[in-house]
Short mmCIF file of C-alpha atoms in Angstrom, two decimals:
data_model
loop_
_atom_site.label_atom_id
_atom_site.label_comp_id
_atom_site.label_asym_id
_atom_site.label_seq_id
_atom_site.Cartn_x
_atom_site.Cartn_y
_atom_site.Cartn_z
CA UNK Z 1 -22.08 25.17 -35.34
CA UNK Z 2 -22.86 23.37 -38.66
CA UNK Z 3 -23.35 19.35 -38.93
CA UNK Z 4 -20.02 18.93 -40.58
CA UNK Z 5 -18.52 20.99 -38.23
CA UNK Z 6 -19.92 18.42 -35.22
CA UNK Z 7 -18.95 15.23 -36.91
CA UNK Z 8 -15.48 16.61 -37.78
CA UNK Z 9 -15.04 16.61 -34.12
CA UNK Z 10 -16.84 13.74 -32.65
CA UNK Z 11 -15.59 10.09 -32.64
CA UNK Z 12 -17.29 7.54 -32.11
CA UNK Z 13 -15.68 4.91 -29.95
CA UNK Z 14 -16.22 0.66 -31.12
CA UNK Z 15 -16.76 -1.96 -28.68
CA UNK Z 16 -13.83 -2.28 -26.36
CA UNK Z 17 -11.30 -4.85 -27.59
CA UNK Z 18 -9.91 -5.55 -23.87
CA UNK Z 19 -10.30 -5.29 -20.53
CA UNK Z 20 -7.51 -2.55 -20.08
CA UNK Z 21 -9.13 -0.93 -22.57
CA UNK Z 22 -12.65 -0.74 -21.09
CA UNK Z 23 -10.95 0.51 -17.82
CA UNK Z 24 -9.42 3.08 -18.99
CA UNK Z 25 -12.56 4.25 -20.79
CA UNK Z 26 -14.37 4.46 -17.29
CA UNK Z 27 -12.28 4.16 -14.56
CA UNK Z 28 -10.19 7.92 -13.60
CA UNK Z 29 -9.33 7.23 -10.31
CA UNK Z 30 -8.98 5.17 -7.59
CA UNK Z 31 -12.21 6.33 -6.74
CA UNK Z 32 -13.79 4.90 -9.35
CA UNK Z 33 -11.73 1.41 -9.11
CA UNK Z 34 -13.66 1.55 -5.53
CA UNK Z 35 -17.23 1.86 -6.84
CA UNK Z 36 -16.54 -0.59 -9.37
CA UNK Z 37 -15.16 -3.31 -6.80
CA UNK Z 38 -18.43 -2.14 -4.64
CA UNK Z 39 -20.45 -3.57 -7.50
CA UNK Z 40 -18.25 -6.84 -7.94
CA UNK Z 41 -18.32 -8.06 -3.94
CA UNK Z 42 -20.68 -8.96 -1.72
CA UNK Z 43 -21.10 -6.00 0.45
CA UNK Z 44 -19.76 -8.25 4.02
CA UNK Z 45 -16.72 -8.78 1.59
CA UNK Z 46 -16.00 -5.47 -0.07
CA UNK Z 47 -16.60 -4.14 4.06
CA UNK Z 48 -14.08 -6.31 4.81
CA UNK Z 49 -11.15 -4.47 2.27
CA UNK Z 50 -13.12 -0.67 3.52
CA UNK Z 51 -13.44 -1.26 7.47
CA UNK Z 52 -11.22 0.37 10.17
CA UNK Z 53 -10.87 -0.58 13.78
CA UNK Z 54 -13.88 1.07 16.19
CA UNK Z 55 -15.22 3.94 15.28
CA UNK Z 56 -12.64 4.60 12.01
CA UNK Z 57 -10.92 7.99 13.49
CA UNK Z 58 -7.69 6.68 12.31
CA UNK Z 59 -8.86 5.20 8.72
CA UNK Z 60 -10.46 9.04 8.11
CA UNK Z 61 -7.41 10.86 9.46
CA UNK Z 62 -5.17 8.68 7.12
CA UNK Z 63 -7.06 10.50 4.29
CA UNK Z 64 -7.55 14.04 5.24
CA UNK Z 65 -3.85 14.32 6.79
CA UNK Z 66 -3.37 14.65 2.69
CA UNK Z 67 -5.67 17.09 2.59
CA UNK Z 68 -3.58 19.26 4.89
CA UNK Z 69 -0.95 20.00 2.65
CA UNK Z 70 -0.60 22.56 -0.29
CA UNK Z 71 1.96 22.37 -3.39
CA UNK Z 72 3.95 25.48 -3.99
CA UNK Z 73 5.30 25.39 -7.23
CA UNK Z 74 8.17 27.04 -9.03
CA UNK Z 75 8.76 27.87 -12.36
CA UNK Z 76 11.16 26.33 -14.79
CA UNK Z 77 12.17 24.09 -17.14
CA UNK Z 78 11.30 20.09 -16.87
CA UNK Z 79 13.25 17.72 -18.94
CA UNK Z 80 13.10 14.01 -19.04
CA UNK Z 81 10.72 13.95 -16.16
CA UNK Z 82 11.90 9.93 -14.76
CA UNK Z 83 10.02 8.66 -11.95
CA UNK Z 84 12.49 5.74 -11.22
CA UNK Z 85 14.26 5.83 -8.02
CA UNK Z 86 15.87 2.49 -6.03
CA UNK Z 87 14.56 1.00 -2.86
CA UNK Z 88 16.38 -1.76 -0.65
CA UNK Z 89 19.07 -1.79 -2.70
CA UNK Z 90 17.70 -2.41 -5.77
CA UNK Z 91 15.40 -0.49 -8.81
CA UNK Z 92 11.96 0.44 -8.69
CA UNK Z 93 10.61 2.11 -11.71
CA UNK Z 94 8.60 4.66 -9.35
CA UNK Z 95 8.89 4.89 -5.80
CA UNK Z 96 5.62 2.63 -5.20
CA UNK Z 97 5.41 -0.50 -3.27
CA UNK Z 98 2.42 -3.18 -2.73
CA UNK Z 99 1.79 -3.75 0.63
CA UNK Z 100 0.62 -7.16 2.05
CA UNK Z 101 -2.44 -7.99 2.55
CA UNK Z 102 -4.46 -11.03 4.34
CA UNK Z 103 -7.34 -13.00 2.17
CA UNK Z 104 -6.11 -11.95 -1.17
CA UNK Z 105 -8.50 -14.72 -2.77
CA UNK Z 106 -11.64 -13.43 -0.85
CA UNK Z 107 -11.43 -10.60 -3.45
CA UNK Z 108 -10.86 -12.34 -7.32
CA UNK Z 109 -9.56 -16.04 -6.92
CA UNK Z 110 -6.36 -14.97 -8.52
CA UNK Z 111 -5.93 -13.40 -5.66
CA UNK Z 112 -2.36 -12.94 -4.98
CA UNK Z 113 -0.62 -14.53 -8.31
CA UNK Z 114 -2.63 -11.59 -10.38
CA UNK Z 115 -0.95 -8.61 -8.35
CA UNK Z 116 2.39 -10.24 -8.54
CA UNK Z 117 1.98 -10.29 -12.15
CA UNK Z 118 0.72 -6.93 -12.29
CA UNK Z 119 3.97 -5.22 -10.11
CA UNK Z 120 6.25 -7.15 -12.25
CA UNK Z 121 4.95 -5.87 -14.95
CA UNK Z 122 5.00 -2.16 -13.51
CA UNK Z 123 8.75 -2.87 -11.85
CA UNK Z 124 7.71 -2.42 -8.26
CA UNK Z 125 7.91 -4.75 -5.39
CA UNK Z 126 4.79 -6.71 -3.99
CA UNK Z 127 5.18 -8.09 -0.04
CA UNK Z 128 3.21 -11.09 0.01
CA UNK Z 129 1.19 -11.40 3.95
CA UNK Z 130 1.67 -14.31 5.94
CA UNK Z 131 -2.24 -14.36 5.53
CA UNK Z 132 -1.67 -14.92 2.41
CA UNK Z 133 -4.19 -16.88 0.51
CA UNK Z 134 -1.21 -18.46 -2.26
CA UNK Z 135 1.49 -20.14 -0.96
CA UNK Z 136 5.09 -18.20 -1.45
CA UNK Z 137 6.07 -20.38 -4.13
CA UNK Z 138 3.23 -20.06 -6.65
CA UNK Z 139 3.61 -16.86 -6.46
CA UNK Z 140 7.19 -17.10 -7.41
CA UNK Z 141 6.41 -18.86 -9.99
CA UNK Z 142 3.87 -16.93 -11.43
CA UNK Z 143 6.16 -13.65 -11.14
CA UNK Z 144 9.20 -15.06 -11.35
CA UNK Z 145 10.84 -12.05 -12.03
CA UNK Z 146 9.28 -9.77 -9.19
CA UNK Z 147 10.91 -8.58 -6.24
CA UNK Z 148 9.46 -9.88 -3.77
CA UNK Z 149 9.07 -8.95 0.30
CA UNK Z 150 7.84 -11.43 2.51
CA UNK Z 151 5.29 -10.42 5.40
CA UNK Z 152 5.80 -12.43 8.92
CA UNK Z 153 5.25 -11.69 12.64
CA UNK Z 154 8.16 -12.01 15.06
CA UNK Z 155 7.75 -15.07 17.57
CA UNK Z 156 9.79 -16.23 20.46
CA UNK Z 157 10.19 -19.91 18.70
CA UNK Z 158 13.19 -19.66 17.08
CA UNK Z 159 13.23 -22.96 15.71
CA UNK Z 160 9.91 -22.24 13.74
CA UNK Z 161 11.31 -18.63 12.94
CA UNK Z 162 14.30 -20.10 11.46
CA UNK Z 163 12.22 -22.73 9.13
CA UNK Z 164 10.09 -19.99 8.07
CA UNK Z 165 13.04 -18.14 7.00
CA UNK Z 166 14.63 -20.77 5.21
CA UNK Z 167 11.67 -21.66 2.98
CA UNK Z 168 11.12 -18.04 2.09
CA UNK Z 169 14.41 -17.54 0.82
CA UNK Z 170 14.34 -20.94 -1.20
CA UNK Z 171 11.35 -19.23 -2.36
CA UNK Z 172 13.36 -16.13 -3.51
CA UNK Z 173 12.24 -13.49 -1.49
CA UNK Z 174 14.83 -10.74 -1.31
CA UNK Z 175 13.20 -8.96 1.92
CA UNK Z 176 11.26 -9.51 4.77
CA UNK Z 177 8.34 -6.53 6.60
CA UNK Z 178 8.16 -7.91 9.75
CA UNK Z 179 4.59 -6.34 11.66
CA UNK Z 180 5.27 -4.17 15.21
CA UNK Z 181 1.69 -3.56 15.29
CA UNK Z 182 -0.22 -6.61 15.64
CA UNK Z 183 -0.43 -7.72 19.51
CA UNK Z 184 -4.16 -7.71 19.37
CA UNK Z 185 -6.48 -7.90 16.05
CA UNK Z 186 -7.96 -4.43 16.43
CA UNK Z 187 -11.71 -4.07 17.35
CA UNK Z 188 -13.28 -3.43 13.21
CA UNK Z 189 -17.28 -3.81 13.97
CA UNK Z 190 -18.28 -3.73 10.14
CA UNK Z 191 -17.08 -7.49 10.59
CA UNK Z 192 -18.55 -8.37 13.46
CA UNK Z 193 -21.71 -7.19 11.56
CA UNK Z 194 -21.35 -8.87 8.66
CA UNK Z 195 -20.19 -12.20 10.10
CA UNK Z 196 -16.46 -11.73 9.72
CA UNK Z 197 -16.07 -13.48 13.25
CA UNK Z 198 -14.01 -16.39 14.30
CA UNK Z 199 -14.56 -18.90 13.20
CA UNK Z 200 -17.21 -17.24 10.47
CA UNK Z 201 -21.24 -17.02 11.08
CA UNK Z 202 -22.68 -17.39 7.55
CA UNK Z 203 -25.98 -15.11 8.19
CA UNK Z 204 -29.00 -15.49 5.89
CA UNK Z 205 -27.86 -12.19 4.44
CA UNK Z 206 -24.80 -13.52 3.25
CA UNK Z 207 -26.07 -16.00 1.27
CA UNK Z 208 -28.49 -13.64 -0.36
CA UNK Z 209 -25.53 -11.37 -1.29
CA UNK Z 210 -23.72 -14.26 -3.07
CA UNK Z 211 -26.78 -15.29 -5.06
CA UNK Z 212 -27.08 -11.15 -5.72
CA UNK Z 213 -23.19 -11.69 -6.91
CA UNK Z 214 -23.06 -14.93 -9.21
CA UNK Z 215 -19.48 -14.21 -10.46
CA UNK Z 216 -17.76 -13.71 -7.12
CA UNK Z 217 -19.82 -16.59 -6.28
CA UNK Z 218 -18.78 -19.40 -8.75
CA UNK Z 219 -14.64 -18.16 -8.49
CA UNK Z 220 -15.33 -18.75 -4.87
CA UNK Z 221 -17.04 -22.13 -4.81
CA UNK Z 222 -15.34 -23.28 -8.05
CA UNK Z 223 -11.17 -22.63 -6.40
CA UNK Z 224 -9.02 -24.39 -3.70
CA UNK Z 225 -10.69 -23.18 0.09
CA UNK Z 226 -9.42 -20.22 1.30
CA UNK Z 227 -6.59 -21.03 3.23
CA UNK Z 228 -3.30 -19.59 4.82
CA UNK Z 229 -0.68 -22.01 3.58
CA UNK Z 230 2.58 -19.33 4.46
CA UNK Z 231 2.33 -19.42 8.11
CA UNK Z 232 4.25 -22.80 8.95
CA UNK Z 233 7.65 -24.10 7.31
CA UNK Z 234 6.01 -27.01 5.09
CA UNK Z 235 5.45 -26.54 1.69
CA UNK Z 236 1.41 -27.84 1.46
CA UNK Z 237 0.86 -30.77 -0.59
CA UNK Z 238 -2.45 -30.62 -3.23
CA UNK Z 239 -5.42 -28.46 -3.14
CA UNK Z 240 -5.77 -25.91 -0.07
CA UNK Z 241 -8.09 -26.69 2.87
CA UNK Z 242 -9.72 -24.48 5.21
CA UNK Z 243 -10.60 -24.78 9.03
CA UNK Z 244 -12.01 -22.81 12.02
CA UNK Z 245 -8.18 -22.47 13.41
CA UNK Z 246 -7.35 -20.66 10.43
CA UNK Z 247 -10.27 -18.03 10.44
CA UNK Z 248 -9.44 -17.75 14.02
CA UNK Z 249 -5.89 -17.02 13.43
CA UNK Z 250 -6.92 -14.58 10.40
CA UNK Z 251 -9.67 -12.89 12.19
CA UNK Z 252 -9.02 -13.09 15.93
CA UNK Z 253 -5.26 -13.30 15.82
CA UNK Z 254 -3.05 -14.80 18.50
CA UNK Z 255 -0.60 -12.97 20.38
CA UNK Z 256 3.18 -14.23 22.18
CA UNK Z 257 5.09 -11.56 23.96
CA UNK Z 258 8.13 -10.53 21.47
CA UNK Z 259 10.45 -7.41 21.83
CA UNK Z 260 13.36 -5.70 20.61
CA UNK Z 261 15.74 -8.80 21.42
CA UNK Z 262 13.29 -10.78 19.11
CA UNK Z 263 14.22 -8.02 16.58
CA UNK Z 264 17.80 -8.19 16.68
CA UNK Z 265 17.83 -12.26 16.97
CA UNK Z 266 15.84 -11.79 13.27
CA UNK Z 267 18.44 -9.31 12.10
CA UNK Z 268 21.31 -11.75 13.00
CA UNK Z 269 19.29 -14.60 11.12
CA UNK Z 270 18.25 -12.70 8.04
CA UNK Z 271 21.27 -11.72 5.64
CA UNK Z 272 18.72 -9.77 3.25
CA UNK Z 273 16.86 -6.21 4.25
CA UNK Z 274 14.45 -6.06 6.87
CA UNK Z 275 11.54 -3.81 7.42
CA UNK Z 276 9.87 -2.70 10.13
CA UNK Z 277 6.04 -2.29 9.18
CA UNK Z 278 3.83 -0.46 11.61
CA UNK Z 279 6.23 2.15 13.09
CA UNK Z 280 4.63 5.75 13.90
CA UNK Z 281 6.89 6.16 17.33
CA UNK Z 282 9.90 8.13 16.20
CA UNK Z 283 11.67 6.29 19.34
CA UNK Z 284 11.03 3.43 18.01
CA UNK Z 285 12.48 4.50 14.47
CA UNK Z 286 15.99 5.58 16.17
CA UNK Z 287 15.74 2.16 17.75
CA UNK Z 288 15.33 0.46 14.47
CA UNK Z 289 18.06 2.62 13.13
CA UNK Z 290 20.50 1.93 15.54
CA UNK Z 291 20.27 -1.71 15.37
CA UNK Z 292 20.89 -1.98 11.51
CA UNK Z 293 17.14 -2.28 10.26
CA UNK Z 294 16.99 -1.41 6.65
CA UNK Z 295 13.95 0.62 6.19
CA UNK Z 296 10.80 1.16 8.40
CA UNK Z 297 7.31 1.15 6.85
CA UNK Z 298 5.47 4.11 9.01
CA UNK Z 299 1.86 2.73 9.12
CA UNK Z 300 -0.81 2.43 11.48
CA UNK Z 301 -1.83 -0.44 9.52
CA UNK Z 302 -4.73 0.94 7.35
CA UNK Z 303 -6.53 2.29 10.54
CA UNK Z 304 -7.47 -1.55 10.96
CA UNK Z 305 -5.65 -1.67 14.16
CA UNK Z 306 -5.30 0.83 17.34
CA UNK Z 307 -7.83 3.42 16.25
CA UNK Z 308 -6.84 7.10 17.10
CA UNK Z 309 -3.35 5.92 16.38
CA UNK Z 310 -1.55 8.74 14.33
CA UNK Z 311 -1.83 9.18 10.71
CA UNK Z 312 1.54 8.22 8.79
CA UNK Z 313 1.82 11.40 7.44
CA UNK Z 314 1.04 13.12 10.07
CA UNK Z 315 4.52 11.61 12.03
CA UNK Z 316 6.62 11.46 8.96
CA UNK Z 317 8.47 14.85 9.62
CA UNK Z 318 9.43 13.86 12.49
CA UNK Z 319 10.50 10.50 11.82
CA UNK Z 320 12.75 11.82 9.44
CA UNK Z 321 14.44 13.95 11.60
CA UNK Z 322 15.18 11.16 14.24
CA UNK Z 323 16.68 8.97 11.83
CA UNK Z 324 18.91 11.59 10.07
CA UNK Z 325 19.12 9.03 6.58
CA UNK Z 326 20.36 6.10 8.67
CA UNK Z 327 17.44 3.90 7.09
CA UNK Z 328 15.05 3.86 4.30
CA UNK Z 329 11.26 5.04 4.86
CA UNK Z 330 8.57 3.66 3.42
CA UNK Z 331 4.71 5.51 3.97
CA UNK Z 332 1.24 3.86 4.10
CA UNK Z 333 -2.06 4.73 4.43
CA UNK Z 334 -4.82 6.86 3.14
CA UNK Z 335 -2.54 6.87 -0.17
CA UNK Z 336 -5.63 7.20 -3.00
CA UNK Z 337 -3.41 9.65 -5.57
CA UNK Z 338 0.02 10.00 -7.72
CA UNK Z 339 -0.06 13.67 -5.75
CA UNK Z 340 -0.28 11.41 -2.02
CA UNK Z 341 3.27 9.55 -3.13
CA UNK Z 342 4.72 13.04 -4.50
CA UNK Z 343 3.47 14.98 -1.30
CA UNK Z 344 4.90 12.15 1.18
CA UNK Z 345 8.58 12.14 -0.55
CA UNK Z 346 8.42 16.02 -0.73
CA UNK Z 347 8.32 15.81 3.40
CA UNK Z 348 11.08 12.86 3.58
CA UNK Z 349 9.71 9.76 2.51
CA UNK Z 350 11.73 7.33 0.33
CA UNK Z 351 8.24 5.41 -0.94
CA UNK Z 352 4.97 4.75 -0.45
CA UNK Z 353 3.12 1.78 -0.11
CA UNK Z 354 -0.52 1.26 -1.28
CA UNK Z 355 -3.03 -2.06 -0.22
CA UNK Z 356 -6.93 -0.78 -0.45
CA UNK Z 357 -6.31 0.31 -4.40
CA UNK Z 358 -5.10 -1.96 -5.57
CA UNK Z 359 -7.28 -4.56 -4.16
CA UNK Z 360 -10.45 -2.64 -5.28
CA UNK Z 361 -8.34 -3.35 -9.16
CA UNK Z 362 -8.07 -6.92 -8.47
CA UNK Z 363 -11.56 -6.99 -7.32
CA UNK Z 364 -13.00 -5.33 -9.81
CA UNK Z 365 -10.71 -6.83 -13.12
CA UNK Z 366 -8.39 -9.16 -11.13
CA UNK Z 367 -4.50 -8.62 -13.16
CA UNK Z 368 -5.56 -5.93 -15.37
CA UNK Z 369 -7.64 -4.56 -12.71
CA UNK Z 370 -4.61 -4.16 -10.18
CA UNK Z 371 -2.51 -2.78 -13.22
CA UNK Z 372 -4.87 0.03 -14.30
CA UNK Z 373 -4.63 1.01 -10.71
CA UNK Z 374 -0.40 1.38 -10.95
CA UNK Z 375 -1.02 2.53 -14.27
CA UNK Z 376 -3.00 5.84 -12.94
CA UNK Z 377 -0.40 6.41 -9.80
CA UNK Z 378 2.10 6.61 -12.61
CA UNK Z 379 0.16 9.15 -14.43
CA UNK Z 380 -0.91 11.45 -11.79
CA UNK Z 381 2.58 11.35 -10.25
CA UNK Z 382 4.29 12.34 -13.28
CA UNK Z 383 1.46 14.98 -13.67
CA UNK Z 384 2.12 16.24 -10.30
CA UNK Z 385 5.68 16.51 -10.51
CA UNK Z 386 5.66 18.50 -13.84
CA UNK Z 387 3.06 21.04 -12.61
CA UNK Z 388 5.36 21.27 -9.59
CA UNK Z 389 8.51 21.91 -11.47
CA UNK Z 390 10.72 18.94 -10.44
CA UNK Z 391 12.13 16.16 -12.79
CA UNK Z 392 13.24 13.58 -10.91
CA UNK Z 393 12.72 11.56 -7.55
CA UNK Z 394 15.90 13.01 -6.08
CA UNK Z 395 15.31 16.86 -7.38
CA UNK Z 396 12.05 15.85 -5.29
CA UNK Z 397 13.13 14.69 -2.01
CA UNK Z 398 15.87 17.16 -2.12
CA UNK Z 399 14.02 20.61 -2.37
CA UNK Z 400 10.59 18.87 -1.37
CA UNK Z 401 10.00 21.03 1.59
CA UNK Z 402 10.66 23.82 -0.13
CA UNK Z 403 7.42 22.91 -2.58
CA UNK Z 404 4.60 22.17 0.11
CA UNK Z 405 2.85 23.83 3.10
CA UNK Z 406 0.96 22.54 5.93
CA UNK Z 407 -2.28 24.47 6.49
CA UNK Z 408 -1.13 25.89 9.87
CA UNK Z 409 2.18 27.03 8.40
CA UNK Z 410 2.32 30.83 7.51
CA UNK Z 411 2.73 31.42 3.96
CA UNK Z 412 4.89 34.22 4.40
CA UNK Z 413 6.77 36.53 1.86
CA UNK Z 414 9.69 34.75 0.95
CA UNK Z 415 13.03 36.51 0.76
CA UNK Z 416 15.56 36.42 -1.68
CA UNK Z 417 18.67 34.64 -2.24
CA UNK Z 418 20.91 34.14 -5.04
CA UNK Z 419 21.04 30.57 -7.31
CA UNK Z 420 24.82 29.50 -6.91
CA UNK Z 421 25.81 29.88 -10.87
CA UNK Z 422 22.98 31.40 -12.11
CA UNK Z 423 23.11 34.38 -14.69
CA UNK Z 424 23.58 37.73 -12.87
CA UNK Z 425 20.06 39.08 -12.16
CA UNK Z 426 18.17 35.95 -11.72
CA UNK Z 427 17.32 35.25 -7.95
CA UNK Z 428 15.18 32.73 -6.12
CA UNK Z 429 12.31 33.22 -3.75
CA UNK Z 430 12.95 31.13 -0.67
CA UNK Z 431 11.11 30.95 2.68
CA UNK Z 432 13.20 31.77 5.48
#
């Protein structure tokens, strides 16, 4: 090849004029959102967003139950591929959801107001965690727009329940994801290593990592305490203010007996969707059904909790089944590609819900970080669904199964049968 021939085609890039703009010249996939929010944290915080409960069987099952399943594709035409689809109700411009999550600040100290921005931006909802490190209404003011879910725990005092639920809807906060799988904090050892414990031990290795992290270290010291201003009725007055109770409550947890009377006493209080989050028990999904519950989120909580609890995926089929389209379903966990959300509707799923991506965007380039992040899911989904054949989210979840096999499932010769109205001749392959 001659010189011209070489410079006629290379480029050669400038300086990059933004910080989208530098992501997307380095960052591919969520992958490498994770290495990059490796580099930002200390490592006792970025453990924090990565660790599972004992010995992480469930947080490595969420991930290779994926891995399980093969796309089938079929051949045709696909127009005006449109990934929009509605949820509770109302629109989502992709069947994608941003699922709460505790210490939002610990990460970038926007913290929570920079993924609300971010999802309103992208037209999906964000569920803000009673953990939450912003209280309700900044966020709602910085995303005014957004629809927003509000995270709480059920509890047997119903005069602080009912509080609760009055400030979040003064707050505008159209739903609420109500936990089923939090009566013990589950046992995660990377904290316990790293000094996550309640209330925290600051080691002499965690000071060395913030001097070894200057940036993470001056948002930290230079914003409000991190703090958990959502979990009681009053709005807090001036700058947030940690204690030992608070860790405690983040990190230890405390537990009240509720149960499914607790449940339908919320249902009867709440006028707007509810949603179960934490449901793998397909009992427990015809329960929920049967007493009027919008949507479930099936979720064994990021593998943070019970460990050798089942993988989302892995109880989705069935889940389905047992509510026969009586309520929405929302899937988390393990969720790292577009081809995740496409392979999860395909077996029943109305959504997914991510948490560990998009926090490794806000740690690594805080709004614009988390945004990159949606921006690839919406790539590689409508990259998946065109290589698949399918054009919309309902052509999807209507001949999903037909488009994906389980490992242990025989991929056997399919038989033909005849396309209702198609030209005389043509026939499709089906599996019987």
């Amino acid at each position: 090849m001659k010189l011209k021939d070489i410079k006629a085609l290379a480029s050669v890039q400038g300086p990059a004029r933004s910080v989208s703009e530098r992501l997307s010249r380095k960052c591919y996939s969520v992958e490498d959102m994770r290495k990059l929010a490796a580099k930002r944290l200390p490592k006792s915080i970025f453990e924090y967003i990565e660790g599972g409960g004992e010995d992480e069987v469930s947080l490595r099952r969420n991930r290779s139950s994926f891995d399980d399943w093969s796309f089938l594709p079929k051949w045709g035409s696909v127009e005006n591929l449109d990934l929009s689809s509605t949820l509770l109700g109302g629109p989502v411009s992709m069947p994608v959801t941003l699922s709460p999550t505790g210490g939002t600040r610990l990460f970038h100290p926007q913290g929570e107001s920079a993924v609300a921005r971010a999802a309103l931006a992208e037209g999906i909802p964000y569920g803000l965690a009673h953990l939450s490190t912003t209280t309700m209404e900044d966020v709602s003011a910085a995303a005014p727009g957004l629809r927003r879910w509000f995270n709480l725990e059920p509890t047997s005092d119903k005069g602080l329940l009912q509080a609760v639920l009055d400030r979040v809807s003064n707050a505008g906060y159209e739903a609420l994801l109500v936990n089923v799988d939090c009566r013990a904090i589950g046992h995660r050892e990377r904290d316990y290593r790293n000094g996550f414990t309640a209330p925290p031990s600051i080691k002499p290795k965690t000071v060395v990592e913030g001097m070894l992290h200057p940036a993470w270290a001056l948002g930290f010291l230079a914003n409000d305490a991190i703090a958990f201003p959502n979990l009681d009725a009053e709005v807090p007055e001036g700058p947030l203010a940690s204690s030992p109770d608070m860790w405690r409550t983040l990190l230890a947890g405390s537990y009240e007996p509720t149960d499914w009377d607790d449940i339908r006493d919320l249902r009867d209080r709440w006028n707007g969707p509810i949603v179960l989050k934490g449901v793998v028990n397909a009992n427990d999904a015809a329960l929920a059904a049967a007493m009027g519950i919008d949507a479930i989120q099936v979720s064994n909580h990021g593998g943070r909790q019970l460990d050798h609890m089942a993988a989302p995926l892995d109880v989705l089929a069935d889940i389905v089944e047992r509510t026969a389209g009586r309520m929405e379903i929302i899937v988390d966990g393990g969720i790292r590609r577009g081809s995740d959300v496409v392979k999860a509707l395909a077996l029943g799923a109305d959504a997914c819900s991510i948490g560990r991506p998009y926090l490794y965007g806000l740690a690594a380039a805080s709004e614009a970080g988390v945004a990159h992040v949606l921006k690839m899911f919406r790539a590689e989904m409508t990259r998946t669904m065109m290589l698949l054949g399918v054009s919309t989210i309902k052509e999807l979840r209507t001949e999903g199964r037909d488009l994906i096999r389980h490992r242990n499932e025989a991929f056997t010769r399919t038989q033909p049968n005849l396309i209702p109205g198609a030209p005389s001749g043509l026939e499709e392959m089906r599996t019987p």
